[in-house]
mmCIF file of C-alpha atoms and ligand atoms in Angstrom:
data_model
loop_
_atom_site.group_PDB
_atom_site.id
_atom_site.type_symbol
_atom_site.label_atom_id
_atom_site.label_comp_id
_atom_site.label_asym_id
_atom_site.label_seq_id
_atom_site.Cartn_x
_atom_site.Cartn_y
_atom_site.Cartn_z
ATOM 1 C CA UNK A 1 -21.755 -6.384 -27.532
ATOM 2 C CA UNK A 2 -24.158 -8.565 -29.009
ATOM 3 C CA UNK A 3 -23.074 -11.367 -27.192
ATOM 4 C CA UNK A 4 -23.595 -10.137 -24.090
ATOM 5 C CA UNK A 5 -27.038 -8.689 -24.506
ATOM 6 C CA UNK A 6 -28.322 -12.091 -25.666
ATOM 7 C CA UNK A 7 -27.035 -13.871 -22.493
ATOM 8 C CA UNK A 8 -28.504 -11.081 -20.432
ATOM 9 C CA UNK A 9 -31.871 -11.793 -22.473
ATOM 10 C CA UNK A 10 -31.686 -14.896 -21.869
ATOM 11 C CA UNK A 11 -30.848 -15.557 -18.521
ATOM 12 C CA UNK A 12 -31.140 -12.145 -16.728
ATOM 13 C CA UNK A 13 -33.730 -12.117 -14.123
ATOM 14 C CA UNK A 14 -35.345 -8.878 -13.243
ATOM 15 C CA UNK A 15 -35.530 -8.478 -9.775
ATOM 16 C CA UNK A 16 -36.882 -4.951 -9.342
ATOM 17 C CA UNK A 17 -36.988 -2.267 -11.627
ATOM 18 C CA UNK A 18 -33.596 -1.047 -10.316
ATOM 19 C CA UNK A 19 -31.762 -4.562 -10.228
ATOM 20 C CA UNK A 20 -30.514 -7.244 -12.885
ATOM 21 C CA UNK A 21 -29.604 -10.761 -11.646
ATOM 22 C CA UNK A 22 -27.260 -11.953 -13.473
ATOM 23 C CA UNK A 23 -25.738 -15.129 -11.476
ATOM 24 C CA UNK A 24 -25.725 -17.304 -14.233
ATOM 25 C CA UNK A 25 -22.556 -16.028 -16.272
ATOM 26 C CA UNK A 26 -21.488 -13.290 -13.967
ATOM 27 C CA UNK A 27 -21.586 -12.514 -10.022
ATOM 28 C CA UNK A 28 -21.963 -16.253 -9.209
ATOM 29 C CA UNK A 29 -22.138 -18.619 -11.749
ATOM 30 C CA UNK A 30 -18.906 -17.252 -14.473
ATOM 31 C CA UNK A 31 -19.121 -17.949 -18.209
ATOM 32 C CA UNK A 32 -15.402 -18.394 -19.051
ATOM 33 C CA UNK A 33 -16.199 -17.980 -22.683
ATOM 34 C CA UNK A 34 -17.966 -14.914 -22.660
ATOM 35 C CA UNK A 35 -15.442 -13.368 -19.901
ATOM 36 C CA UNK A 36 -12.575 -13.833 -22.877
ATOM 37 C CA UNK A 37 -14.791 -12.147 -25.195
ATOM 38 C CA UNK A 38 -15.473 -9.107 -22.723
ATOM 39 C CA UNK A 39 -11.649 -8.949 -22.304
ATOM 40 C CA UNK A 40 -11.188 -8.824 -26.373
ATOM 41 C CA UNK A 41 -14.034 -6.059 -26.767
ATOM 42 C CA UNK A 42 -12.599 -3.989 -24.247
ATOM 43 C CA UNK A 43 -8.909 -4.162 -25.705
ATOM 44 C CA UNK A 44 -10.630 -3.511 -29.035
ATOM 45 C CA UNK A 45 -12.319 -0.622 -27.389
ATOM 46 C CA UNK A 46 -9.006 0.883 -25.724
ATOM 47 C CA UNK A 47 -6.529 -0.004 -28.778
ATOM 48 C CA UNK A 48 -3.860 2.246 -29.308
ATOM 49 C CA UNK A 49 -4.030 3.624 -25.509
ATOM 50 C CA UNK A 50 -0.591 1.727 -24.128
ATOM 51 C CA UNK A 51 -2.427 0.948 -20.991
ATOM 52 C CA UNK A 52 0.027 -0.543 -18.199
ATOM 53 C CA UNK A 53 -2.686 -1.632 -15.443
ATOM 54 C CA UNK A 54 -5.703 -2.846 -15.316
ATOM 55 C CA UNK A 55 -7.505 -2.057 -11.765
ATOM 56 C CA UNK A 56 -10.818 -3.269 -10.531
ATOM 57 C CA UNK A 57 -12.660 -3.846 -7.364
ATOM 58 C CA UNK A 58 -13.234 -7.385 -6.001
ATOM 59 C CA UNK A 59 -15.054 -9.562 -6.166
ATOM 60 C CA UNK A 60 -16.796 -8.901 -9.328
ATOM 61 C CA UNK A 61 -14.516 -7.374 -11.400
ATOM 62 C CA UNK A 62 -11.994 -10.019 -11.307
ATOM 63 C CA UNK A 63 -13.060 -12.148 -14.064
ATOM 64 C CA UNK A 64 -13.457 -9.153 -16.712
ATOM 65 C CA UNK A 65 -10.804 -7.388 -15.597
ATOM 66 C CA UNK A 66 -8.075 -10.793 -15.441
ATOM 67 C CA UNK A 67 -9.383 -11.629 -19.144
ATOM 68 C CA UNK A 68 -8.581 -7.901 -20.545
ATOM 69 C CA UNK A 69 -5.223 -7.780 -18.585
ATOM 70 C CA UNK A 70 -4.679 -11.071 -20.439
ATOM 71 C CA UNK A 71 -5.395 -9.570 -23.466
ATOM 72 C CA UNK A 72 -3.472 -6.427 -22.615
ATOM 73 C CA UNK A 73 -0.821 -8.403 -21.732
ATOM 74 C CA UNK A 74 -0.230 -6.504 -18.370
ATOM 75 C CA UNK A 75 -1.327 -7.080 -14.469
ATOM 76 C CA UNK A 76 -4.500 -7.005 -13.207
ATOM 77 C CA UNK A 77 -4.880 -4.946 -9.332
ATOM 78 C CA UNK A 78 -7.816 -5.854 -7.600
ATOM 79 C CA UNK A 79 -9.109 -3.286 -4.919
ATOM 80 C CA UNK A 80 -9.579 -4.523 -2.073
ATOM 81 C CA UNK A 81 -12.983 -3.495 0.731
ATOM 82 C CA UNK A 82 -12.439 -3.263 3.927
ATOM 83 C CA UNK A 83 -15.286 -1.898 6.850
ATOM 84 C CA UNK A 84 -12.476 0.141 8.537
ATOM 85 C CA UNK A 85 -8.934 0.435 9.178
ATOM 86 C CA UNK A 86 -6.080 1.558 11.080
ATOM 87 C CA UNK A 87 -3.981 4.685 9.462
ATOM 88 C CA UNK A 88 -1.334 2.525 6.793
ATOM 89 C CA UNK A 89 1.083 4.405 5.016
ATOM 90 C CA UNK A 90 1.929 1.498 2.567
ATOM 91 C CA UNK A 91 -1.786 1.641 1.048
ATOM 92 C CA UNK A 92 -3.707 4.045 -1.095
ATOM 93 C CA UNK A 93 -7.575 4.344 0.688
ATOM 94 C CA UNK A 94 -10.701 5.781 -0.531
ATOM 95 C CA UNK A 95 -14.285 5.638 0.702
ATOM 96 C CA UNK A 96 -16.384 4.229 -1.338
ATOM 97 C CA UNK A 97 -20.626 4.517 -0.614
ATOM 98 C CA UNK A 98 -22.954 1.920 -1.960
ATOM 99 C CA UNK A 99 -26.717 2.888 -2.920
ATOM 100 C CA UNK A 100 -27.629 -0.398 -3.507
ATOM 101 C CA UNK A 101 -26.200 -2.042 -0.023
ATOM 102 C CA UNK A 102 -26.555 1.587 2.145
ATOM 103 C CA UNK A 103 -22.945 1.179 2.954
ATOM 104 C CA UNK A 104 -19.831 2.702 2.887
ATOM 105 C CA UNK A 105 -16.728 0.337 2.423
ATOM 106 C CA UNK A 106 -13.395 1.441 2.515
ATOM 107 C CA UNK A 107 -11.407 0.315 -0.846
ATOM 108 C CA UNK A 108 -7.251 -0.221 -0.689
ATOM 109 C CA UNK A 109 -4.838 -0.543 -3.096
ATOM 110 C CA UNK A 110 -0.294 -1.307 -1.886
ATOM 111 C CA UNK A 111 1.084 1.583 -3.317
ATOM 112 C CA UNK A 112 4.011 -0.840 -5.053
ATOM 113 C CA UNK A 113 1.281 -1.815 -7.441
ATOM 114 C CA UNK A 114 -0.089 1.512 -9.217
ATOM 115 C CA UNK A 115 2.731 4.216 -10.112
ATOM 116 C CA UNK A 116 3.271 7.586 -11.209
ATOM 117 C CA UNK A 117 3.037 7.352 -15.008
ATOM 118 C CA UNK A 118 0.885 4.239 -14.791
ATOM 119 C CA UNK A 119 -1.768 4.473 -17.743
ATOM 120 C CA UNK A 120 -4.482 2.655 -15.965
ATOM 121 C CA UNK A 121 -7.788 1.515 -17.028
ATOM 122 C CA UNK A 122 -10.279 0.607 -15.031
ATOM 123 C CA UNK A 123 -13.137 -2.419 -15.531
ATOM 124 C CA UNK A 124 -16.012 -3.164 -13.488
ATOM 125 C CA UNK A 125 -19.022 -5.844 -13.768
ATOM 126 C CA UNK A 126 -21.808 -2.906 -13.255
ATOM 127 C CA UNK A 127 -22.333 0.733 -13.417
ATOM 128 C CA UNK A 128 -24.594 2.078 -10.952
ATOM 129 C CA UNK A 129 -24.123 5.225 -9.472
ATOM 130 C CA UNK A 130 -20.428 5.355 -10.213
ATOM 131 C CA UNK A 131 -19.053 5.230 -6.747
ATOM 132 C CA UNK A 132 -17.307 2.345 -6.734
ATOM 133 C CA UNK A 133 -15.518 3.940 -10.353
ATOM 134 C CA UNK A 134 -15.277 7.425 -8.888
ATOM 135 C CA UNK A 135 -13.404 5.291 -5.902
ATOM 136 C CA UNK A 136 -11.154 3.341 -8.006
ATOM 137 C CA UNK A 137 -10.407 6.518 -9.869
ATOM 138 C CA UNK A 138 -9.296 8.384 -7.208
ATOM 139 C CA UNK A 139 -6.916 5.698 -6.223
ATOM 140 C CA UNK A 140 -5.467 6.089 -9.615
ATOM 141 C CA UNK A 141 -4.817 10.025 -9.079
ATOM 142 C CA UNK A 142 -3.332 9.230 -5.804
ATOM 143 C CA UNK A 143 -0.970 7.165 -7.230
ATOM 144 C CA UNK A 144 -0.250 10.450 -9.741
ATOM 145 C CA UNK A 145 -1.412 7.407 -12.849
ATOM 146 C CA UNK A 146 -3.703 8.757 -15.759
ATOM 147 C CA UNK A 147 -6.909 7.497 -15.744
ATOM 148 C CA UNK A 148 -7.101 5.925 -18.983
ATOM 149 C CA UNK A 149 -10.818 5.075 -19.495
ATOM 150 C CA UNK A 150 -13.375 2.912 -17.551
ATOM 151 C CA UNK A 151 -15.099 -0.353 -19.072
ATOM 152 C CA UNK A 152 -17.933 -1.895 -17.732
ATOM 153 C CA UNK A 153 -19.496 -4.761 -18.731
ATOM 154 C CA UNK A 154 -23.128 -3.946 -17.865
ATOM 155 C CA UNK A 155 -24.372 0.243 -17.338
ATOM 156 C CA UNK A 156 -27.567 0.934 -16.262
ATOM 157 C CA UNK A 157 -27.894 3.847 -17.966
ATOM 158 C CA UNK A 158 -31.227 5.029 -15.971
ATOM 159 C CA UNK A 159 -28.968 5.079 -12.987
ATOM 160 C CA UNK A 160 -26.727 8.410 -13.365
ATOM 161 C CA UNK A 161 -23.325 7.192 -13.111
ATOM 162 C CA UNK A 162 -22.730 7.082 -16.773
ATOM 163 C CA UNK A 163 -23.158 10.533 -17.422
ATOM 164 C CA UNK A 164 -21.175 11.738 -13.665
ATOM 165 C CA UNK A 165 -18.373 10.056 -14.991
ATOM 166 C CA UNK A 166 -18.304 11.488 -18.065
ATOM 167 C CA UNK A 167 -19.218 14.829 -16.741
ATOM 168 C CA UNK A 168 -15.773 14.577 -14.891
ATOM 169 C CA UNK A 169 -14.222 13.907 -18.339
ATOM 170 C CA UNK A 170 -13.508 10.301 -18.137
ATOM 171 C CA UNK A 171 -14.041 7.966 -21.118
ATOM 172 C CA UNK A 172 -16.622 5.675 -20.072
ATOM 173 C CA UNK A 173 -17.147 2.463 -22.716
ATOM 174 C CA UNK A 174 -20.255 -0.383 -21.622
ATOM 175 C CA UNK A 175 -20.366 -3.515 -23.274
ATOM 176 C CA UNK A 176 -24.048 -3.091 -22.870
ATOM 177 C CA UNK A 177 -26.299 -0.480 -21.641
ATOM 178 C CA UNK A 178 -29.964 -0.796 -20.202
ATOM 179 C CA UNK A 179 -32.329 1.897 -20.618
ATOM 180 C CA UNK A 180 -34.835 0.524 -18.642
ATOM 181 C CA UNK A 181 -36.267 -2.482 -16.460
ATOM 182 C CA UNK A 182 -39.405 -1.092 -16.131
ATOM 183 C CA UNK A 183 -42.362 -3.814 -16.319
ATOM 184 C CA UNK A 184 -40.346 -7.238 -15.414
ATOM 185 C CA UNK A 185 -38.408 -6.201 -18.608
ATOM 186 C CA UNK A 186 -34.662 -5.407 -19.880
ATOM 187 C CA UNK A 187 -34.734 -2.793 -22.853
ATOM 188 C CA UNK A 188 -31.262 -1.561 -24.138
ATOM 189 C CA UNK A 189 -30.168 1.910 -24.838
ATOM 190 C CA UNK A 190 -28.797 1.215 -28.189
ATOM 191 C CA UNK A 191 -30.431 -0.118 -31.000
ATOM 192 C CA UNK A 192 -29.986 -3.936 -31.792
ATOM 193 C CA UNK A 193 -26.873 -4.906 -33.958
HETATM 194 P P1 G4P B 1 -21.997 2.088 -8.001
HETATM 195 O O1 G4P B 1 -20.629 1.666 -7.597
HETATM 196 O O2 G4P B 1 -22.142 2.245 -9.490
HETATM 197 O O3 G4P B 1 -22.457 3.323 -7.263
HETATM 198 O O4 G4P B 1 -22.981 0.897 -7.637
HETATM 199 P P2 G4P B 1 -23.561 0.413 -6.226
HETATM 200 O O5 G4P B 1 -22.723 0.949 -5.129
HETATM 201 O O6 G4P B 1 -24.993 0.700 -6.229
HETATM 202 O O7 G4P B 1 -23.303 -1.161 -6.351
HETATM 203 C C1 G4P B 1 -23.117 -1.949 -5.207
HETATM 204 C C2 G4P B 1 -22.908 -3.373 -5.587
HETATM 205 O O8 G4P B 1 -24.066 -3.844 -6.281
HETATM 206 C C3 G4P B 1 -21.757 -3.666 -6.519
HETATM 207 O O9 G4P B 1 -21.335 -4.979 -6.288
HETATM 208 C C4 G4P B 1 -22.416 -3.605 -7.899
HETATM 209 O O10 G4P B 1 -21.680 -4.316 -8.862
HETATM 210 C C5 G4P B 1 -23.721 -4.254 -7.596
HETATM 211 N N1 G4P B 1 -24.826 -3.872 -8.468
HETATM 212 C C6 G4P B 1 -25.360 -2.643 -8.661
HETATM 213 N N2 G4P B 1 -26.446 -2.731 -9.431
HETATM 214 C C7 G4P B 1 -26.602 -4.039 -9.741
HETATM 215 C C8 G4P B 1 -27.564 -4.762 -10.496
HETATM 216 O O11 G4P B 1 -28.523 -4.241 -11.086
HETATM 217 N N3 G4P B 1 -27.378 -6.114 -10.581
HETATM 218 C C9 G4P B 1 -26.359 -6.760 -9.956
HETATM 219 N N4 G4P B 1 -26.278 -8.073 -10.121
HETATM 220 N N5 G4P B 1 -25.442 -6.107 -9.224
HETATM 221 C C10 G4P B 1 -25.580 -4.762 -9.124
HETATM 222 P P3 G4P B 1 -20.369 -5.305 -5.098
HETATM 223 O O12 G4P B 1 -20.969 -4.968 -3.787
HETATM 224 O O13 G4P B 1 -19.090 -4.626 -5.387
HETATM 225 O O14 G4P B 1 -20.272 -6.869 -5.116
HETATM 226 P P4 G4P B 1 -19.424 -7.890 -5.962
HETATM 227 O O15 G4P B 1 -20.456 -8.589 -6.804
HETATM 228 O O16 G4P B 1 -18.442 -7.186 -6.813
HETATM 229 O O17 G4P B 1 -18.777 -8.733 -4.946
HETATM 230 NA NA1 NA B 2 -21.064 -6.642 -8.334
HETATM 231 NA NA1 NA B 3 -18.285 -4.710 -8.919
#
């Protein structure tokens, strides 16, 4: 999405060579009229695929994910993390690890909101390791949904969680992908539009 990869030219800052800061437009700071566009590209992307849910993860994921359930036209679930919990039967729970924060959250979803024969696709703001989409994921199989795909608006594609994902046969579609921030730099896996 050429959109998208100027803004994160433009006002992505490079923190390490593992870590994008992107407060500006995304995780702090939201750019309403990119959001809509990210919600268009990824209904573009999953035409055709009668999804009835979108599900993401707070707190992130909201702003994607509410702008392609708009354009879907159907509800947006946001997980929820928790540190720990008492035994609920109302809620579905998975673990969920973090690399990044060396932490393990616990992520919950009511059971009213995801169904058996739910076609569910799933958006998040970054792609990491996958653990937070392998979480969300799981949720969805609990519920005895189909996993319909997984968007995310920016993959680091160094990091492996890309290819686990797809290794476990779900379609995974990024908005944008970074190859590398090596050298105080972003470079993109795919060739300039
Ligand atoms: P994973 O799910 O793919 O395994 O990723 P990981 O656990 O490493 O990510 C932990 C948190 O850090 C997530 O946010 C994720 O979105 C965020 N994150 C991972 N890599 C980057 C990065 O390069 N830049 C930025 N800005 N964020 C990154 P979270 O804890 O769920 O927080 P929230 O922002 O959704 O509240
Ligand atoms: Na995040
Ligand atoms: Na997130």
């Amino acid at each position: 999405m050429q959109l998208l990869k100027q803004k994160v030219l433009d006002e992505g800052i490079v923190l390490s060579n593992q870590v994008l800061k992107v407060d500006s437009f995304l995780n702090h700071q939201m750019d309403p009229v990119l959001m809509k566009e990210m919600g268009k590209e990824f209904t573009r992307l999953f035409d055709g695929q009668n999804i009835t849910r979108v599900l993401t993860i707070e707190s992130s994921g909201i702003a994607p994910g509410i702008m392609t359930a708009l354009e879907l036209g159907v509800p947006l679930i946001f997980a929820r993390k928790q540190k720990s919990l008492t035994l609920r039967h109302d809620i579905f729970v998975e673990k969920v690890f973090s690399f990044t924060k060396q932490e393990t959250n616990e992520i919950t979803v009511a059971k009213k909101f995801i169904h058996s024969g739910d076609r569910v696709l799933i958006i998040d703001d970054f792609l990491a390791n996958g653990e937070a989409a392998f979480g969300l994921a799981r949720i969805v199989e609990q519920a005895g949904a189909e996993v319909i795909g997984i968007g995310i608006v920016i993959e680091k594609a160094f990091q492996p969680g890309g290819r686990l994902l797809k290794e476990a046969g779900y379609r995974v579609e990024s908005l944008v992908r970074i190859a590398s921030l090596d050298d105080g730099a972003v470079s993109f896996a795919d060739p300039l539009e």
